[in-house]
PDB file of C-alpha atoms in Angstrom:
ATOM      1  CA  MET A  15      13.389  23.024  27.226  1.00  0.00           C
ATOM      2  CA  ALA A  16       9.748  22.608  26.081  1.00  0.00           C
ATOM      3  CA  PHE A  17       7.815  19.678  27.528  1.00  0.00           C
ATOM      4  CA  SER A  18       7.192  18.112  24.074  1.00  0.00           C
ATOM      5  CA  THR A  19      10.943  18.057  23.408  1.00  0.00           C
ATOM      6  CA  ARG A  20      11.914  16.855  26.916  1.00  0.00           C
ATOM      7  CA  LEU A  21       9.117  14.286  26.897  1.00  0.00           C
ATOM      8  CA  LEU A  22      10.054  12.554  23.657  1.00  0.00           C
ATOM      9  CA  TYR A  23      13.823  13.166  23.606  1.00  0.00           C
ATOM     10  CA  LYS A  24      14.538   9.783  25.172  1.00  0.00           C
ATOM     11  CA  SER A  25      12.100   8.196  22.858  1.00  0.00           C
ATOM     12  CA  ARG A  26      13.589   9.534  19.591  1.00  0.00           C
ATOM     13  CA  GLN A  27      14.213   6.134  18.199  1.00  0.00           C
ATOM     14  CA  LEU A  28      10.421   5.867  17.952  1.00  0.00           C
ATOM     15  CA  TYR A  29      10.542   8.299  15.086  1.00  0.00           C
ATOM     16  CA  GLY A  30      13.884   7.436  13.707  1.00  0.00           C
ATOM     17  CA  SER A  31      12.968   4.044  12.347  1.00  0.00           C
ATOM     18  CA  GLN A  32      10.256   2.297  14.356  1.00  0.00           C
ATOM     19  CA  ALA A  33       7.526   4.623  13.213  1.00  0.00           C
ATOM     20  CA  VAL A  34       8.067   6.914  10.273  1.00  0.00           C
ATOM     21  CA  LEU A  35      10.418   4.679   8.445  1.00  0.00           C
ATOM     22  CA  ARG A  36       8.835   1.414   9.333  1.00  0.00           C
ATOM     23  CA  GLN A  37       6.978   1.101   6.057  1.00  0.00           C
ATOM     24  CA  GLU A  38       8.512   3.517   3.673  1.00  0.00           C
ATOM     25  CA  ALA A  39      12.127   2.622   4.166  1.00  0.00           C
ATOM     26  CA  ALA A  40      11.540  -1.087   3.769  1.00  0.00           C
ATOM     27  CA  ILE A  41      13.768  -2.467   0.926  1.00  0.00           C
ATOM     28  CA  PRO A  42      11.869  -4.398  -1.716  1.00  0.00           C
ATOM     29  CA  VAL A  43      12.758  -8.077  -2.104  1.00  0.00           C
ATOM     30  CA  ARG A  44      13.978  -7.457  -5.698  1.00  0.00           C
ATOM     31  CA  PHE A  45      17.191  -5.798  -4.268  1.00  0.00           C
ATOM     32  CA  TYR A  46      18.169  -9.185  -2.908  1.00  0.00           C
ATOM     33  CA  SER A  47      17.543 -11.006  -6.196  1.00  0.00           C
ATOM     34  CA  LYS A  48      20.166 -12.233  -8.612  1.00  0.00           C
ATOM     35  CA  GLU A  49      19.570  -9.274 -10.851  1.00  0.00           C
ATOM     36  CA  ALA A  50      20.912  -6.982  -8.092  1.00  0.00           C
ATOM     37  CA  SER A  51      24.133  -8.813  -7.873  1.00  0.00           C
ATOM     38  CA  PRO A  52      26.544  -8.391 -10.826  1.00  0.00           C
ATOM     39  CA  PRO A  53      28.017 -11.728 -11.991  1.00  0.00           C
ATOM     40  CA  GLY A  54      31.328 -12.766 -10.634  1.00  0.00           C
ATOM     41  CA  LEU A  55      30.921 -11.204  -7.178  1.00  0.00           C
ATOM     42  CA  LYS A  56      31.725 -13.252  -4.032  1.00  0.00           C
ATOM     43  CA  GLY A  57      29.231 -13.755  -1.251  1.00  0.00           C
ATOM     44  CA  ASP A  58      30.854 -11.094   1.017  1.00  0.00           C
ATOM     45  CA  GLU A  59      30.981  -8.651  -1.820  1.00  0.00           C
ATOM     46  CA  ILE A  60      27.284  -9.174  -2.567  1.00  0.00           C
ATOM     47  CA  LEU A  61      26.425  -8.689   1.086  1.00  0.00           C
ATOM     48  CA  LYS A  62      28.499  -5.537   1.232  1.00  0.00           C
ATOM     49  CA  ASN A  63      26.779  -4.091  -1.836  1.00  0.00           C
ATOM     50  CA  ILE A  64      23.315  -4.831  -0.311  1.00  0.00           C
ATOM     51  CA  PHE A  65      24.309  -3.180   2.886  1.00  0.00           C
ATOM     52  CA  VAL A  66      25.521  -0.087   1.115  1.00  0.00           C
ATOM     53  CA  GLU A  67      22.300  -0.009  -0.955  1.00  0.00           C
ATOM     54  CA  VAL A  68      20.138  -0.252   2.100  1.00  0.00           C
ATOM     55  CA  LYS A  69      22.203   2.376   3.999  1.00  0.00           C
ATOM     56  CA  ASN A  70      21.979   4.835   1.121  1.00  0.00           C
ATOM     57  CA  LYS A  71      18.219   4.400   0.792  1.00  0.00           C
ATOM     58  CA  PHE A  72      17.685   4.727   4.495  1.00  0.00           C
ATOM     59  CA  GLU A  73      19.884   7.865   4.655  1.00  0.00           C
ATOM     60  CA  THR A  74      17.993   9.406   1.727  1.00  0.00           C
ATOM     61  CA  ALA A  75      14.676   8.748   3.392  1.00  0.00           C
ATOM     62  CA  LEU A  76      15.926  10.167   6.666  1.00  0.00           C
ATOM     63  CA  GLY A  77      17.260  13.276   5.011  1.00  0.00           C
ATOM     64  CA  ILE A  78      13.775  14.004   3.588  1.00  0.00           C
ATOM     65  CA  PHE A  79      12.078  13.402   6.945  1.00  0.00           C
ATOM     66  CA  ARG A  80      14.512  15.894   8.546  1.00  0.00           C
ATOM     67  CA  LYS A  81      13.341  18.602   6.065  1.00  0.00           C
ATOM     68  CA  GLU A  82       9.559  18.065   5.867  1.00  0.00           C
ATOM     69  CA  LYS A  83       7.099  19.018   8.531  1.00  0.00           C
ATOM     70  CA  ILE A  84       4.762  16.172   9.367  1.00  0.00           C
ATOM     71  CA  THR A  85       1.589  17.034  11.185  1.00  0.00           C
ATOM     72  CA  ILE A  86       0.393  14.022  13.203  1.00  0.00           C
ATOM     73  CA  ASP A  87      -3.342  14.492  12.667  1.00  0.00           C
ATOM     74  CA  PRO A  88      -4.946  11.473  10.856  1.00  0.00           C
ATOM     75  CA  ASP A  89      -8.352  13.173  11.126  1.00  0.00           C
ATOM     76  CA  ASP A  90      -7.310  16.243   8.961  1.00  0.00           C
ATOM     77  CA  PRO A  91      -7.422  15.433   5.221  1.00  0.00           C
ATOM     78  CA  ALA A  92      -4.877  18.180   4.506  1.00  0.00           C
ATOM     79  CA  ALA A  93      -2.407  16.587   6.944  1.00  0.00           C
ATOM     80  CA  VAL A  94      -3.025  13.094   5.488  1.00  0.00           C
ATOM     81  CA  SER A  95      -2.545  14.431   1.896  1.00  0.00           C
ATOM     82  CA  GLN A  96       0.678  16.256   2.963  1.00  0.00           C
ATOM     83  CA  TYR A  97       2.057  13.098   4.613  1.00  0.00           C
ATOM     84  CA  ALA A  98       1.179  11.038   1.526  1.00  0.00           C
ATOM     85  CA  ASN A  99       3.082  13.466  -0.697  1.00  0.00           C
ATOM     86  CA  ILE A 100       6.124  13.305   1.586  1.00  0.00           C
ATOM     87  CA  MET A 101       5.994   9.483   1.419  1.00  0.00           C
ATOM     88  CA  LYS A 102       5.782   9.736  -2.350  1.00  0.00           C
ATOM     89  CA  THR A 103       8.886  11.939  -2.412  1.00  0.00           C
ATOM     90  CA  VAL A 104      10.736   9.465  -0.209  1.00  0.00           C
ATOM     91  CA  ARG A 105       9.876   6.572  -2.510  1.00  0.00           C
ATOM     92  CA  GLU A 106      10.921   8.482  -5.632  1.00  0.00           C
ATOM     93  CA  LYS A 107      14.221   9.744  -4.139  1.00  0.00           C
ATOM     94  CA  ALA A 108      15.095   6.543  -2.356  1.00  0.00           C
ATOM     95  CA  GLY A 109      13.900   4.210  -5.069  1.00  0.00           C
ATOM     96  CA  LEU A 110      11.280   2.383  -2.968  1.00  0.00           C
ATOM     97  CA  PHE A 111       8.129   0.603  -3.958  1.00  0.00           C
ATOM     98  CA  SER A 112       4.777   2.211  -3.611  1.00  0.00           C
ATOM     99  CA  GLU A 113       2.114  -0.001  -1.964  1.00  0.00           C
ATOM    100  CA  SER A 114       0.615  -0.710  -5.486  1.00  0.00           C
ATOM    101  CA  GLN A 115       4.114  -1.709  -6.640  1.00  0.00           C
ATOM    102  CA  ARG A 116       4.639  -3.895  -3.627  1.00  0.00           C
ATOM    103  CA  ILE A 117       1.276  -5.611  -4.314  1.00  0.00           C
ATOM    104  CA  LYS A 118       2.128  -6.061  -8.005  1.00  0.00           C
ATOM    105  CA  TYR A 119       5.515  -7.486  -7.133  1.00  0.00           C
ATOM    106  CA  THR A 120       4.039  -9.857  -4.527  1.00  0.00           C
ATOM    107  CA  ILE A 121       1.411 -11.121  -7.020  1.00  0.00           C
ATOM    108  CA  GLU A 122       4.062 -11.703  -9.687  1.00  0.00           C
ATOM    109  CA  THR A 123       6.335 -13.695  -7.445  1.00  0.00           C
ATOM    110  CA  ARG A 124       3.615 -15.641  -5.570  1.00  0.00           C
ATOM    111  CA  THR A 125       1.642 -16.647  -8.624  1.00  0.00           C
ATOM    112  CA  GLN A 126       4.568 -17.461 -10.888  1.00  0.00           C
ATOM    113  CA  GLY A 127       4.206 -21.094 -11.917  1.00  0.00           C
ATOM    114  CA  ILE A 128       0.561 -21.454 -10.916  1.00  0.00           C
ATOM    115  CA  PRO A 129      -1.015 -23.361 -13.843  1.00  0.00           C
ATOM    116  CA  ASP A 130      -4.738 -23.069 -13.109  1.00  0.00           C
ATOM    117  CA  VAL A 131      -6.838 -19.980 -12.769  1.00  0.00           C
ATOM    118  CA  ARG A 132      -8.746 -21.120  -9.640  1.00  0.00           C
ATOM    119  CA  THR A 133      -5.484 -21.444  -7.603  1.00  0.00           C
ATOM    120  CA  TYR A 134      -4.388 -18.136  -9.061  1.00  0.00           C
ATOM    121  CA  LEU A 135      -7.510 -16.362  -7.970  1.00  0.00           C
ATOM    122  CA  LEU A 136      -7.352 -17.919  -4.468  1.00  0.00           C
ATOM    123  CA  THR A 137      -3.797 -16.868  -4.142  1.00  0.00           C
ATOM    124  CA  LEU A 138      -4.804 -13.261  -5.032  1.00  0.00           C
ATOM    125  CA  LYS A 139      -7.434 -13.448  -2.283  1.00  0.00           C
ATOM    126  CA  GLU A 140      -4.836 -14.678   0.200  1.00  0.00           C
ATOM    127  CA  ILE A 141      -2.500 -11.808  -0.705  1.00  0.00           C
ATOM    128  CA  ARG A 142      -5.306  -9.203  -0.352  1.00  0.00           C
ATOM    129  CA  SER A 143      -6.295 -10.623   3.071  1.00  0.00           C
ATOM    130  CA  LYS A 144      -2.694 -10.668   4.355  1.00  0.00           C
ATOM    131  CA  ARG A 145      -2.132  -7.087   3.322  1.00  0.00           C
ATOM    132  CA  GLY A 146      -5.264  -5.917   5.149  1.00  0.00           C
ATOM    133  CA  LEU A 147      -7.049  -4.844   1.973  1.00  0.00           C
ATOM    134  CA  THR A 148     -10.855  -5.150   1.788  1.00  0.00           C
ATOM    135  CA  ASP A 149     -12.934  -6.232  -1.146  1.00  0.00           C
ATOM    136  CA  GLU A 150     -15.653  -3.600  -0.623  1.00  0.00           C
ATOM    137  CA  LEU A 151     -17.117  -4.176  -4.158  1.00  0.00           C
ATOM    138  CA  GLY A 152     -17.411  -7.888  -3.822  1.00  0.00           C
ATOM    139  CA  ALA A 153     -15.330  -8.351  -6.974  1.00  0.00           C
ATOM    140  CA  GLU A 154     -13.711 -11.584  -5.773  1.00  0.00           C
ATOM    141  CA  ALA A 155     -16.986 -13.454  -5.583  1.00  0.00           C
ATOM    142  CA  MET A 156     -17.981 -12.131  -8.943  1.00  0.00           C
ATOM    143  CA  MET A 157     -14.655 -13.367 -10.452  1.00  0.00           C
ATOM    144  CA  MET A 158     -15.124 -16.792  -8.872  1.00  0.00           C
ATOM    145  CA  ASP A 159     -18.611 -16.868 -10.324  1.00  0.00           C
ATOM    146  CA  ALA A 160     -17.345 -15.998 -13.754  1.00  0.00           C
ATOM    147  CA  LEU A 161     -14.715 -18.726 -13.435  1.00  0.00           C
ATOM    148  CA  ASP A 162     -17.379 -21.311 -12.449  1.00  0.00           C
ATOM    149  CA  LYS A 163     -19.444 -20.270 -15.497  1.00  0.00           C
ATOM    150  CA  VAL A 164     -16.429 -20.707 -17.878  1.00  0.00           C
ATOM    151  CA  GLU A 165     -15.362 -24.035 -16.422  1.00  0.00           C
ATOM    152  CA  LYS A 166     -18.883 -25.309 -16.651  1.00  0.00           C
ATOM    153  CA  GLU A 167     -18.908 -24.289 -20.293  1.00  0.00           C
ATOM    154  CA  ILE A 168     -15.497 -25.945 -21.184  1.00  0.00           C
ATOM    155  CA  LYS A 169     -16.190 -28.888 -18.826  1.00  0.00           C
ATOM    156  CA  LYS A 170     -12.726 -28.852 -17.235  1.00  0.00           C
ATOM    157  CA  PRO A 171     -10.515 -26.669 -14.953  1.00  0.00           C
ATOM    158  CA  LEU A 172      -9.416 -23.514 -16.675  1.00  0.00           C
ATOM    159  CA  MET A 173      -5.663 -23.410 -17.200  1.00  0.00           C
ATOM    160  CA  ARG A 174      -3.827 -20.098 -17.647  1.00  0.00           C
ATOM    161  CA  ASP A 175      -2.201 -21.243 -20.860  1.00  0.00           C
ATOM    162  CA  ASP A 176      -5.464 -22.097 -22.455  1.00  0.00           C
ATOM    163  CA  LYS A 177      -5.719 -18.969 -24.540  1.00  0.00           C
ATOM    164  CA  LYS A 178      -9.162 -19.767 -26.165  1.00  0.00           C
ATOM    165  CA  SER A 179     -10.807 -20.402 -22.807  1.00  0.00           C
ATOM    166  CA  MET A 180      -8.944 -17.529 -21.080  1.00  0.00           C
ATOM    167  CA  ALA A 181     -10.519 -15.256 -23.671  1.00  0.00           C
ATOM    168  CA  LEU A 182     -13.935 -16.338 -22.441  1.00  0.00           C
ATOM    169  CA  LEU A 183     -12.964 -15.522 -18.843  1.00  0.00           C
ATOM    170  CA  THR A 184     -11.476 -12.136 -19.879  1.00  0.00           C
ATOM    171  CA  ALA A 185     -14.822 -11.294 -21.542  1.00  0.00           C
ATOM    172  CA  GLU A 186     -16.621 -12.095 -18.210  1.00  0.00           C
ATOM    173  CA  PHE A 187     -14.178  -9.972 -16.307  1.00  0.00           C
ATOM    174  CA  HIS A 188     -14.838  -7.027 -18.672  1.00  0.00           C
ATOM    175  CA  LYS A 189     -18.495  -7.423 -17.840  1.00  0.00           C
ATOM    176  CA  ILE A 190     -17.685  -7.370 -14.133  1.00  0.00           C
ATOM    177  CA  ASN A 191     -15.497  -4.223 -14.522  1.00  0.00           C
ATOM    178  CA  LYS A 192     -18.311  -2.472 -16.399  1.00  0.00           C
ATOM    179  CA  LYS A 193     -20.903  -3.432 -13.881  1.00  0.00           C
ATOM    180  CA  LEU A 194     -18.641  -2.088 -11.010  1.00  0.00           C
ATOM    181  CA  GLY A 195     -17.701   1.008 -12.953  1.00  0.00           C
ATOM    182  CA  ILE A 196     -13.987   0.104 -13.019  1.00  0.00           C
ATOM    183  CA  ARG A 197     -12.006   1.548 -15.897  1.00  0.00           C
ATOM    184  CA  LYS A 198      -8.350   1.053 -16.762  1.00  0.00           C
ATOM    185  CA  GLU A 199      -7.822   4.697 -17.186  1.00  0.00           C
ATOM    186  CA  ASP A 200      -8.965   5.256 -13.569  1.00  0.00           C
ATOM    187  CA  LEU A 201      -6.248   2.983 -12.107  1.00  0.00           C
ATOM    188  CA  PRO A 202      -3.987   5.968 -11.182  1.00  0.00           C
ATOM    189  CA  LYS A 203      -6.942   7.427  -9.232  1.00  0.00           C
ATOM    190  CA  TYR A 204      -7.424   4.138  -7.372  1.00  0.00           C
ATOM    191  CA  GLU A 205      -3.642   4.035  -6.578  1.00  0.00           C
ATOM    192  CA  GLU A 206      -3.825   7.524  -5.153  1.00  0.00           C
ATOM    193  CA  GLN A 207      -6.845   6.623  -3.012  1.00  0.00           C
ATOM    194  CA  LEU A 208      -4.924   3.547  -1.671  1.00  0.00           C
ATOM    195  CA  GLU A 209      -1.836   5.680  -0.849  1.00  0.00           C
ATOM    196  CA  LEU A 210      -4.091   8.173   1.005  1.00  0.00           C
ATOM    197  CA  LYS A 211      -5.702   5.339   2.935  1.00  0.00           C
ATOM    198  CA  ILE A 212      -2.213   3.999   3.869  1.00  0.00           C
ATOM    199  CA  ALA A 213      -1.023   7.526   4.782  1.00  0.00           C
ATOM    200  CA  LYS A 214      -4.006   7.941   7.137  1.00  0.00           C
ATOM    201  CA  ALA A 215      -3.341   4.511   8.787  1.00  0.00           C
ATOM    202  CA  GLN A 216       0.364   5.338   9.248  1.00  0.00           C
ATOM    203  CA  LEU A 217      -0.550   8.686  10.855  1.00  0.00           C
ATOM    204  CA  GLU A 218      -2.863   6.935  13.210  1.00  0.00           C
ATOM    205  CA  GLU A 219      -0.031   4.555  14.169  1.00  0.00           C
ATOM    206  CA  LEU A 220       2.269   7.549  14.669  1.00  0.00           C
ATOM    207  CA  LYS A 221      -0.280   9.207  16.915  1.00  0.00           C
ATOM    208  CA  LYS A 222      -0.759   6.071  18.885  1.00  0.00           C
ATOM    209  CA  ASP A 223       3.001   5.593  19.369  1.00  0.00           C
ATOM    210  CA  ALA A 224       3.537   9.212  20.313  1.00  0.00           C
ATOM    211  CA  LEU A 225       0.782   9.101  22.974  1.00  0.00           C
ATOM    212  CA  GLU A 226       2.083   5.887  24.332  1.00  0.00           C
ATOM    213  CA  ALA A 227       5.625   7.388  24.495  1.00  0.00           C
ATOM    214  CA  MET A 228       4.318  10.496  26.335  1.00  0.00           C
ATOM    215  CA  GLU A 229       2.257   8.433  28.744  1.00  0.00           C
ATOM    216  CA  THR A 230       5.398   6.338  29.545  1.00  0.00           C
ATOM    217  CA  GLN A 231       7.526   9.325  30.135  1.00  0.00           C
ATOM    218  CA  LYS A 232       4.931  11.206  32.127  1.00  0.00           C
ATOM    219  CA  LYS A 233       4.993   8.524  34.752  1.00  0.00           C
ATOM    220  CA  ARG A 234       8.569   9.540  35.498  1.00  0.00           C
ATOM    221  CA  GLU A 235       9.014  11.869  38.524  1.00  0.00           C
ATOM    222  CA  GLU A 236      10.430  14.753  36.450  1.00  0.00           C
ATOM    223  CA  PHE A 237       7.376  14.963  34.210  1.00  0.00           C
ATOM    224  CA  LYS A 238       4.566  14.301  36.674  1.00  0.00           C
ATOM    225  CA  ASP A 239       3.456  17.892  37.172  1.00  0.00           C
ATOM    226  CA  GLU A 240       3.657  18.863  33.469  1.00  0.00           C
ATOM    227  CA  ALA A 241       0.687  18.901  31.050  1.00  0.00           C
ATOM    228  CA  MET A 242       0.802  16.603  28.027  1.00  0.00           C
ATOM    229  CA  PRO A 243       1.165  18.569  24.694  1.00  0.00           C
ATOM    230  CA  ASP A 244      -1.203  18.063  21.827  1.00  0.00           C
ATOM    231  CA  VAL A 245       0.300  15.500  19.436  1.00  0.00           C
ATOM    232  CA  LYS A 246      -0.351  17.741  16.475  1.00  0.00           C
ATOM    233  CA  SER A 247       2.060  20.271  17.951  1.00  0.00           C
ATOM    234  CA  LEU A 248       4.989  17.776  17.895  1.00  0.00           C
ATOM    235  CA  ASP A 249       7.625  18.289  15.245  1.00  0.00           C
ATOM    236  CA  ILE A 250       9.112  14.883  14.307  1.00  0.00           C
ATOM    237  CA  ARG A 251      12.160  16.615  12.821  1.00  0.00           C
ATOM    238  CA  ASN A 252      13.330  17.337  16.331  1.00  0.00           C
ATOM    239  CA  PHE A 253      13.558  13.549  17.155  1.00  0.00           C
ATOM    240  CA  ILE A 254      15.289  12.074  14.164  1.00  0.00           C
TER     241      ILE A 254
END
């Protein structure tokens, strides 16, 4: 048996769910909401339906991973793009959220009921920070400056239901978007860039996990005289 197969055979759970499926097979919170549970169902029936839903999505994702060749090379743009496309297929077939959809859903749930714009923007900043996203353009500071300008003009905190004053803020935001070169029609491109960034990060994590698994196994007597294979040569399909 080839060293790569022998070395990772006993670490196959690493690729089964801990690594490859860690992000993409996560079930969105919405599947646990009331909308996901038909009226009249008892608690145990609801839990059973949730379990079946999760199981089906997991098996769908796993089936795709068993067919698609993933090259663990985060430094190769082609490998990153291929991995991102595989993850997109998984999401589409299993009905999972993309990162953009996850962020949108988080924003909708976390900001529901917030009456004022300042708290709303601070909550957006918190969400961005917790998800590890960077504000490379400095847009947050510009939006807060715009809010300060509007509140100074209306002489009171800006509330989200104040349509007249919100129109002033919206106009300021349009100026910011124009200054930064952000256009609504370019949003799909930004989403694609985000997914590629995430794909690269996940491949880096896969590479790290694979190297750690090999290092651990190599300490065993049966592997001590064998050379460690290149991570890029590993075929994840053999371990799930």
